[in-house]
CSV table of N, CA, C and O in Angstrom, one decimal:
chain,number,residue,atom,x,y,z
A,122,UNK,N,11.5,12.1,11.3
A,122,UNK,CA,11.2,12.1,9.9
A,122,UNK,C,11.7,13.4,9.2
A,122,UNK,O,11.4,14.5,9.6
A,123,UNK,N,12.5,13.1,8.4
A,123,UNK,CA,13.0,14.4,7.5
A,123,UNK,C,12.4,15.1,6.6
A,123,UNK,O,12.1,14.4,5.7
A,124,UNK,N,11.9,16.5,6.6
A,124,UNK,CA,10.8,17.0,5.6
A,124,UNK,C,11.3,16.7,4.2
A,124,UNK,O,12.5,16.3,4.2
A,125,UNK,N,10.8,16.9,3.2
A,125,UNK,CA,10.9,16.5,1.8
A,125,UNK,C,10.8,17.8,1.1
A,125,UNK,O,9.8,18.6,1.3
A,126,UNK,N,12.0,18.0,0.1
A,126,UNK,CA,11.9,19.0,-0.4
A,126,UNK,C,11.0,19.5,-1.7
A,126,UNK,O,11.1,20.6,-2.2
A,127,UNK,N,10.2,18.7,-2.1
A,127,UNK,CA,9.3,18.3,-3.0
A,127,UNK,C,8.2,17.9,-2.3
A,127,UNK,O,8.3,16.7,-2.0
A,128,UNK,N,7.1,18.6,-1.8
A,128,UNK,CA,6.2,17.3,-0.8
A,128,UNK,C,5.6,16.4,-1.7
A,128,UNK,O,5.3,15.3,-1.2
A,129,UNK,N,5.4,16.6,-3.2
A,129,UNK,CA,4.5,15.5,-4.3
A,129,UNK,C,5.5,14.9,-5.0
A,129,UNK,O,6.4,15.5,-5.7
A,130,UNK,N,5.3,13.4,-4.7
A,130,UNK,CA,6.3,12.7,-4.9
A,130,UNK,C,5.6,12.1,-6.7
A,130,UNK,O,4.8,12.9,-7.3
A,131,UNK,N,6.0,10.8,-7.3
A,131,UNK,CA,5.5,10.2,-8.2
A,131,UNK,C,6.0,8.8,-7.6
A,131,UNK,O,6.8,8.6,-6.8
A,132,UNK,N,5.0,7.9,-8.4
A,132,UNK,CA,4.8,6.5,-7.8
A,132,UNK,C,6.3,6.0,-7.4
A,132,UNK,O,6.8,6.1,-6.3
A,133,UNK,N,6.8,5.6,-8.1
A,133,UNK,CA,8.4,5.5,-8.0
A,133,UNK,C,9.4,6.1,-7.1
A,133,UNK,O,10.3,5.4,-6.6
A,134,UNK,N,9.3,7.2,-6.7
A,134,UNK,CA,10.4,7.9,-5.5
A,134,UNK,C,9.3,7.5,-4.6
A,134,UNK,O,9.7,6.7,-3.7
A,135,UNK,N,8.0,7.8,-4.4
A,135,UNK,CA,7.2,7.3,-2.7
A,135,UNK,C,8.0,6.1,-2.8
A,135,UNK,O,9.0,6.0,-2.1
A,136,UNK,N,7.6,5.0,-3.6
A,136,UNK,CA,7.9,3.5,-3.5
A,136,UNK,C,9.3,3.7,-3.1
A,136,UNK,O,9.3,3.7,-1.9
A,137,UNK,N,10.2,3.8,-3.4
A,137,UNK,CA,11.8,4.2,-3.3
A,137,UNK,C,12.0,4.4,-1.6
A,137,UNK,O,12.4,3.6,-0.8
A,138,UNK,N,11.4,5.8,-1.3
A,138,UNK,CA,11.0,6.2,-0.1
A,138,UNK,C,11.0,5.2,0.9
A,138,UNK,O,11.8,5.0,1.8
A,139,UNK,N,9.8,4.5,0.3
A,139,UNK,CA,8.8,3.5,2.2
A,139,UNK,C,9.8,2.3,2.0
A,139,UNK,O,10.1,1.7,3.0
A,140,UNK,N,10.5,1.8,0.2
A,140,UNK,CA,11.3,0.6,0.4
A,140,UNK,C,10.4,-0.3,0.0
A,140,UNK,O,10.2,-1.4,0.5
A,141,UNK,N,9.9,0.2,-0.9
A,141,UNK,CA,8.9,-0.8,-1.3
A,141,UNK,C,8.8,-0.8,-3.2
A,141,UNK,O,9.2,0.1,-3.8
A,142,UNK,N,8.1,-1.9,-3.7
A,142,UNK,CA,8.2,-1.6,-5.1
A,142,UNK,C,7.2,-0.9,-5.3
A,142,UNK,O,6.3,-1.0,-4.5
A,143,UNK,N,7.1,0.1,-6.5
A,143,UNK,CA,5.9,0.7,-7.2
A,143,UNK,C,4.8,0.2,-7.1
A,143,UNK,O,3.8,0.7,-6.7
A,144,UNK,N,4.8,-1.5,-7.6
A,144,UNK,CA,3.5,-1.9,-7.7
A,144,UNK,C,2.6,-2.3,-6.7
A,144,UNK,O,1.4,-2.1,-6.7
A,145,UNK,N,3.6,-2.9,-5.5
A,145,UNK,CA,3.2,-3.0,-4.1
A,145,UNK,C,2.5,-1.7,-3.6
A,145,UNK,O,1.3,-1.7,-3.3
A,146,UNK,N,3.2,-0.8,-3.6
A,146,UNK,CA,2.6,0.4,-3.2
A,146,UNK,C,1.2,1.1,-4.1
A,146,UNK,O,0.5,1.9,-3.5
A,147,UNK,N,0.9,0.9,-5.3
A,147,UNK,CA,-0.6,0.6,-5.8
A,147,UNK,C,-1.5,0.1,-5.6
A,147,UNK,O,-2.7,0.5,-5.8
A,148,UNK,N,-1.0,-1.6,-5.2
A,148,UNK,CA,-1.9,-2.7,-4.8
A,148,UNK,C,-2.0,-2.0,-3.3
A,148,UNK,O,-3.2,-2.1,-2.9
A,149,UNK,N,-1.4,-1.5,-2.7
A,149,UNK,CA,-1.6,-1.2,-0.9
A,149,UNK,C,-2.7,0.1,-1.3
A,149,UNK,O,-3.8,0.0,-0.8
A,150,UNK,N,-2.4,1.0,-2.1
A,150,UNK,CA,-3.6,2.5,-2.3
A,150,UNK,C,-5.1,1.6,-2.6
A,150,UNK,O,-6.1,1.8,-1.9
A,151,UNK,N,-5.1,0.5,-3.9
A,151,UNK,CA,-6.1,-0.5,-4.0
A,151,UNK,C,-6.4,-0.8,-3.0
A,151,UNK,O,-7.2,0.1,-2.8
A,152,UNK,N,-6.3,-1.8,-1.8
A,152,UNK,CA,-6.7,-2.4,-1.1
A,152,UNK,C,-8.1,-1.8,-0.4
A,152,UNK,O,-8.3,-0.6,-0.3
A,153,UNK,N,-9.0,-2.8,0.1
A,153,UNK,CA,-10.0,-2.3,1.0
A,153,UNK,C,-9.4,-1.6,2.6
A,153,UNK,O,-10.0,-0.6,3.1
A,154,UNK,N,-8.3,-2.2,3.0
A,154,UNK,CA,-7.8,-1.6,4.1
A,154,UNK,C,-6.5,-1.0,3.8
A,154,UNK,O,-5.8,-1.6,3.0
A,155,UNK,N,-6.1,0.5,4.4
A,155,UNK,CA,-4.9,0.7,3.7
A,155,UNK,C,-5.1,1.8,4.3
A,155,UNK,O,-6.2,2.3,4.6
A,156,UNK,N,-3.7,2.3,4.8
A,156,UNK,CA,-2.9,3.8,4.9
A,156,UNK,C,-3.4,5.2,4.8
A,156,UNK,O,-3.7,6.1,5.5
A,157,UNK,N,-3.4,4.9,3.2
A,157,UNK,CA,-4.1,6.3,2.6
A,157,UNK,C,-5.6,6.5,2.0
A,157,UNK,O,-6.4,5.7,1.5
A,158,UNK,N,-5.7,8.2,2.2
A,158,UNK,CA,-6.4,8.9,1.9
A,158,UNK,C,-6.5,9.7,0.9
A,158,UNK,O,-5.8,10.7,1.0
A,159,UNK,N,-7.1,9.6,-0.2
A,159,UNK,CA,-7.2,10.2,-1.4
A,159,UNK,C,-7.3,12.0,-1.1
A,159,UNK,O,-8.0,12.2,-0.1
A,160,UNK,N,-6.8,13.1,-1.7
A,160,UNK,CA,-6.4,14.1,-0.9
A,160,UNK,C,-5.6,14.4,0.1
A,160,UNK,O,-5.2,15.5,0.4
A,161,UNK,N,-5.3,13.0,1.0
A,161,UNK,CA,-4.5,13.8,2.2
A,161,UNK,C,-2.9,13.2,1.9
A,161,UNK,O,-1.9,13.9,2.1
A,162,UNK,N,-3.0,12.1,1.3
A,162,UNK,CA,-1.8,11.3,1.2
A,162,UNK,C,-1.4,10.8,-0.5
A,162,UNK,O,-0.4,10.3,-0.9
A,163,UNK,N,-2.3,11.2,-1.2
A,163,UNK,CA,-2.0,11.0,-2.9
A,163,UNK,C,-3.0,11.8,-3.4
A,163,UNK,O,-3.9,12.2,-2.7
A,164,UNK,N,-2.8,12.0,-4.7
A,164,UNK,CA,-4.1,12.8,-5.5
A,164,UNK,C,-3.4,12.6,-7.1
A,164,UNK,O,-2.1,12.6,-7.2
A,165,UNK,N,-4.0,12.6,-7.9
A,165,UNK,CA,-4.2,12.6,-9.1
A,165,UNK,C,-3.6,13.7,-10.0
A,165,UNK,O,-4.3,14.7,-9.9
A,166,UNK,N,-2.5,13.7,-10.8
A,166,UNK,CA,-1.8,14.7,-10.9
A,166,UNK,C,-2.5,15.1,-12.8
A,166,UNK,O,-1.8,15.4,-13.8
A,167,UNK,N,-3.7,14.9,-12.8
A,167,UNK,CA,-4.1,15.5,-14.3
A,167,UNK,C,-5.7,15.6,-13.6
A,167,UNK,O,-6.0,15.6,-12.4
A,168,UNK,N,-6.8,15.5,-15.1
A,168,UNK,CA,-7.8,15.6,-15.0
A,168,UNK,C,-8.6,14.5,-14.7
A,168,UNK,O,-9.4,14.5,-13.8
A,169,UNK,N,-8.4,13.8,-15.4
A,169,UNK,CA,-8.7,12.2,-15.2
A,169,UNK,C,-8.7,11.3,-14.4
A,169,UNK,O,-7.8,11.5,-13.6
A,170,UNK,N,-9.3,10.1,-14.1
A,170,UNK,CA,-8.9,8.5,-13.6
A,170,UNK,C,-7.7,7.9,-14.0
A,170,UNK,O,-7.2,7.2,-13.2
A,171,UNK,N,-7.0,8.1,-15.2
A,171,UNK,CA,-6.2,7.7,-15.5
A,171,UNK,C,-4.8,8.5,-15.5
A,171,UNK,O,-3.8,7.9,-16.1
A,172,UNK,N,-4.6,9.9,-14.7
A,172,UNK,CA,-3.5,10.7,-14.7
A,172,UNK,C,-2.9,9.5,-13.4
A,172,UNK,O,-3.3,8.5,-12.8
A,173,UNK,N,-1.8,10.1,-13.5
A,173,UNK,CA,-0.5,9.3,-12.5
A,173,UNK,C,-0.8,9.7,-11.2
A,173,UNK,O,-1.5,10.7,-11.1
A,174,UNK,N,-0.5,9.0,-10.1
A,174,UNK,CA,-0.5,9.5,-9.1
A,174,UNK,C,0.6,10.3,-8.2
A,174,UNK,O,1.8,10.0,-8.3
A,175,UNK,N,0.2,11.4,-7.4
A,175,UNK,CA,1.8,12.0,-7.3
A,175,UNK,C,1.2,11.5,-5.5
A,175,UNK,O,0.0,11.2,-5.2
A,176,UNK,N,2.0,11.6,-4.7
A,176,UNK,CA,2.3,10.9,-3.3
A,176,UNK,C,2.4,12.3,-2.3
A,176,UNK,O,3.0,13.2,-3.0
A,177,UNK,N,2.2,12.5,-1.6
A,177,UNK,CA,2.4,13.7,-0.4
A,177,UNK,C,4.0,13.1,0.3
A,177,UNK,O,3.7,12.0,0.9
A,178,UNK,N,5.1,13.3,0.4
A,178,UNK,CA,5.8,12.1,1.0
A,178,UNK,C,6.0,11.8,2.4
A,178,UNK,O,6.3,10.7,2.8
A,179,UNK,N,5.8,13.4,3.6
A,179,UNK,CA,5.7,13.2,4.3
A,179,UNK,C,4.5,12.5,5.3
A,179,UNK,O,4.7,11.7,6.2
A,180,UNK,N,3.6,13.0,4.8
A,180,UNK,CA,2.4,12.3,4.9
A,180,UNK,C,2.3,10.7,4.6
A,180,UNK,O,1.6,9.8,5.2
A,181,UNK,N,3.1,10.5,3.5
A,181,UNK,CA,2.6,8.8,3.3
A,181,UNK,C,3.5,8.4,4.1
A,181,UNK,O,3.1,7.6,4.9
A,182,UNK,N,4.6,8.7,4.0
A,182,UNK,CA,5.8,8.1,5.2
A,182,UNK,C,5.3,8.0,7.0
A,182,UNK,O,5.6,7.0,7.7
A,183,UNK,N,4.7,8.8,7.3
A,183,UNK,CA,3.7,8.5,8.7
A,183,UNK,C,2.5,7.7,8.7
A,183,UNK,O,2.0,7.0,9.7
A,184,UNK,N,2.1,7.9,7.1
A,184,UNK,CA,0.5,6.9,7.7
A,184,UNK,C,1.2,5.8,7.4
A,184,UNK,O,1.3,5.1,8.5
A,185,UNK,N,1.9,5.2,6.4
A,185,UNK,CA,3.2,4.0,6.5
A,185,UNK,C,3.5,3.0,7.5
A,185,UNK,O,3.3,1.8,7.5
A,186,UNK,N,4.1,4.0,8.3
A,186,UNK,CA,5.0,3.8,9.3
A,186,UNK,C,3.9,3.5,10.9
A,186,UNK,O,4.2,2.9,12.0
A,187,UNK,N,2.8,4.2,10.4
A,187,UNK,CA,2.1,3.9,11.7
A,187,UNK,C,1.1,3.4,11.6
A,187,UNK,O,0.4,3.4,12.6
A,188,UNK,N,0.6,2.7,10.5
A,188,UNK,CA,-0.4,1.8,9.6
A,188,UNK,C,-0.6,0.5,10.6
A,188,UNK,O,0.2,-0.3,10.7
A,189,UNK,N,-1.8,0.5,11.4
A,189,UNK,CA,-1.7,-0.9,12.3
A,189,UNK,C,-2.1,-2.1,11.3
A,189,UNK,O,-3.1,-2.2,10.6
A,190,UNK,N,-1.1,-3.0,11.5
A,190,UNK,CA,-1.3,-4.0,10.1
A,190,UNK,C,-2.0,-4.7,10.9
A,190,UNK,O,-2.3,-4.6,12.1
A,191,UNK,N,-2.5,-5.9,9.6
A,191,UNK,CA,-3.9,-6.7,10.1
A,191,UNK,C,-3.1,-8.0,10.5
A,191,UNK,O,-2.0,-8.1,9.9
A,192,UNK,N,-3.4,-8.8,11.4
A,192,UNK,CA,-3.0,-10.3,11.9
A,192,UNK,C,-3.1,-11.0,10.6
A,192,UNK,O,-4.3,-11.1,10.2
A,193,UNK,N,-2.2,-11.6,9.9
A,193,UNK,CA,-1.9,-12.8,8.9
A,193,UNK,C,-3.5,-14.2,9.1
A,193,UNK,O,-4.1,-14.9,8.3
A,194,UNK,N,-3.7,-14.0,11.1
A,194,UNK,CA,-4.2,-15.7,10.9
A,194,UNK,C,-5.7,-15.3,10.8
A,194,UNK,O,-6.7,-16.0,10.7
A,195,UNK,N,-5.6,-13.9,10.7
A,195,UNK,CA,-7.5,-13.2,10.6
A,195,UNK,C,-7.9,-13.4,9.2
A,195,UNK,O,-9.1,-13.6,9.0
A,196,UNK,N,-7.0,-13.4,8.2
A,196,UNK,CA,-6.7,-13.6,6.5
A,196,UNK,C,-6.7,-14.8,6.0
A,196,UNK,O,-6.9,-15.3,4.9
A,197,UNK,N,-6.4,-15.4,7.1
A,197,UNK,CA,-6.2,-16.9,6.5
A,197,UNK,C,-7.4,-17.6,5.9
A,197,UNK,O,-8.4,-17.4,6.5
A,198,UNK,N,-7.5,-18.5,5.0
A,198,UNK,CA,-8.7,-19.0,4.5
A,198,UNK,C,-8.8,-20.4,5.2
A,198,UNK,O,-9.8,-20.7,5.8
A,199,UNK,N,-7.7,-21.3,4.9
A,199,UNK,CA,-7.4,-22.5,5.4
A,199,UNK,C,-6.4,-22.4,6.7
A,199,UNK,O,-5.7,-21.4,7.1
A,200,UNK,N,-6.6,-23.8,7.5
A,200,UNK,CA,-6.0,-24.0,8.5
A,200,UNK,C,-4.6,-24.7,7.9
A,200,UNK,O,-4.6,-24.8,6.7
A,201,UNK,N,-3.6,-25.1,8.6
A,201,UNK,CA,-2.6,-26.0,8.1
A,201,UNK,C,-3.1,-27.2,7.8
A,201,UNK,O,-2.9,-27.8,6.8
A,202,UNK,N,-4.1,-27.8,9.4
A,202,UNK,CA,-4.6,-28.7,9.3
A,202,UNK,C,-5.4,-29.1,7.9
A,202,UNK,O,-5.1,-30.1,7.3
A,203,UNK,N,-6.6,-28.2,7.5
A,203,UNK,CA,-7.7,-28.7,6.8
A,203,UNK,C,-6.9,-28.1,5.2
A,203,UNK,O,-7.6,-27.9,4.2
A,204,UNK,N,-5.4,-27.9,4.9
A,204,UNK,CA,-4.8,-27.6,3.8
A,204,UNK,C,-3.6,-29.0,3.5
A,204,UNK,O,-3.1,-29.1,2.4
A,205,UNK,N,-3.5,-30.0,4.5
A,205,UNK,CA,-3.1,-31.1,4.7
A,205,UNK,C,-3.6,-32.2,4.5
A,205,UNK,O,-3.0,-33.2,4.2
A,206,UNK,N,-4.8,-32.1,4.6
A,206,UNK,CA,-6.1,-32.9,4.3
A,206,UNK,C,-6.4,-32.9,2.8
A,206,UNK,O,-6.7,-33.9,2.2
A,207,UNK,N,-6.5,-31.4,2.1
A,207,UNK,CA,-6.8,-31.3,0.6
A,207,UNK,C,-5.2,-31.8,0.1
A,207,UNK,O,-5.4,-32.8,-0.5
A,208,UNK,N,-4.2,-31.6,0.1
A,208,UNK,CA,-3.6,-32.2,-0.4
A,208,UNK,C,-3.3,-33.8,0.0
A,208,UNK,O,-3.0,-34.4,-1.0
A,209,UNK,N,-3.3,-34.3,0.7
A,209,UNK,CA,-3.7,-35.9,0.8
A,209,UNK,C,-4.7,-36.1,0.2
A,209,UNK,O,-4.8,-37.3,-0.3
A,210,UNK,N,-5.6,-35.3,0.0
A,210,UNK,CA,-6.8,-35.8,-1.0
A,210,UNK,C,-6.5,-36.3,-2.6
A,210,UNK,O,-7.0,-37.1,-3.3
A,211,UNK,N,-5.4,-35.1,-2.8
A,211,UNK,CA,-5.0,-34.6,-4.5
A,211,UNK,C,-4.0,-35.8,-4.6
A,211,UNK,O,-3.7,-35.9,-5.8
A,212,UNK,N,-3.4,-36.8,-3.8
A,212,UNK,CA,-2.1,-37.8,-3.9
A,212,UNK,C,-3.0,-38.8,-4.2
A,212,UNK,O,-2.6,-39.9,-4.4
């Protein structure tokens, strides 16, 4: 990992960074499960809820990179099966 010569990034260069869009990378800080830590890996670059977020980069690039993602079939709502069934229903 190469140090960063800025460690506080803005939404846009982190996103840039991990290769990902901006907005993805908000909805991921959103989520119930996720990467980061408020203080360790982003923080709030005014007074407010509503200031921008600035990014740690090396920091988010490791929790990133080593983020154990969740299994797709643990999320799933429907089976193929009982999602085959609702649409034969809808015909």
């Amino acid at each position: 990992m190469r140090p960063c010569s800025e460690p506080w990034l803005d939404t846009a260069e982190m996103a840039g960074r991990l290769g990902v869009h901006p907005k993805t990378l908000l909805r991921l800080r959103a989520a119930p499960f996720n990467p980061f830590l408020e203080g360790m890996h982003y923080r709030r670059g005014g007074l407010t809820t509503r200031a921008p977020f600035q990014w740690h980069g090396d920091r988010c690039e490791a929790a990133f990179t080593d983020f154990n993602r969740v299994d797709p079939a643990s999320v799933e709502a429907f089976s193929r099966e009982e999602l085959s069934k609702a649409a034969e229903g809808l015909r």
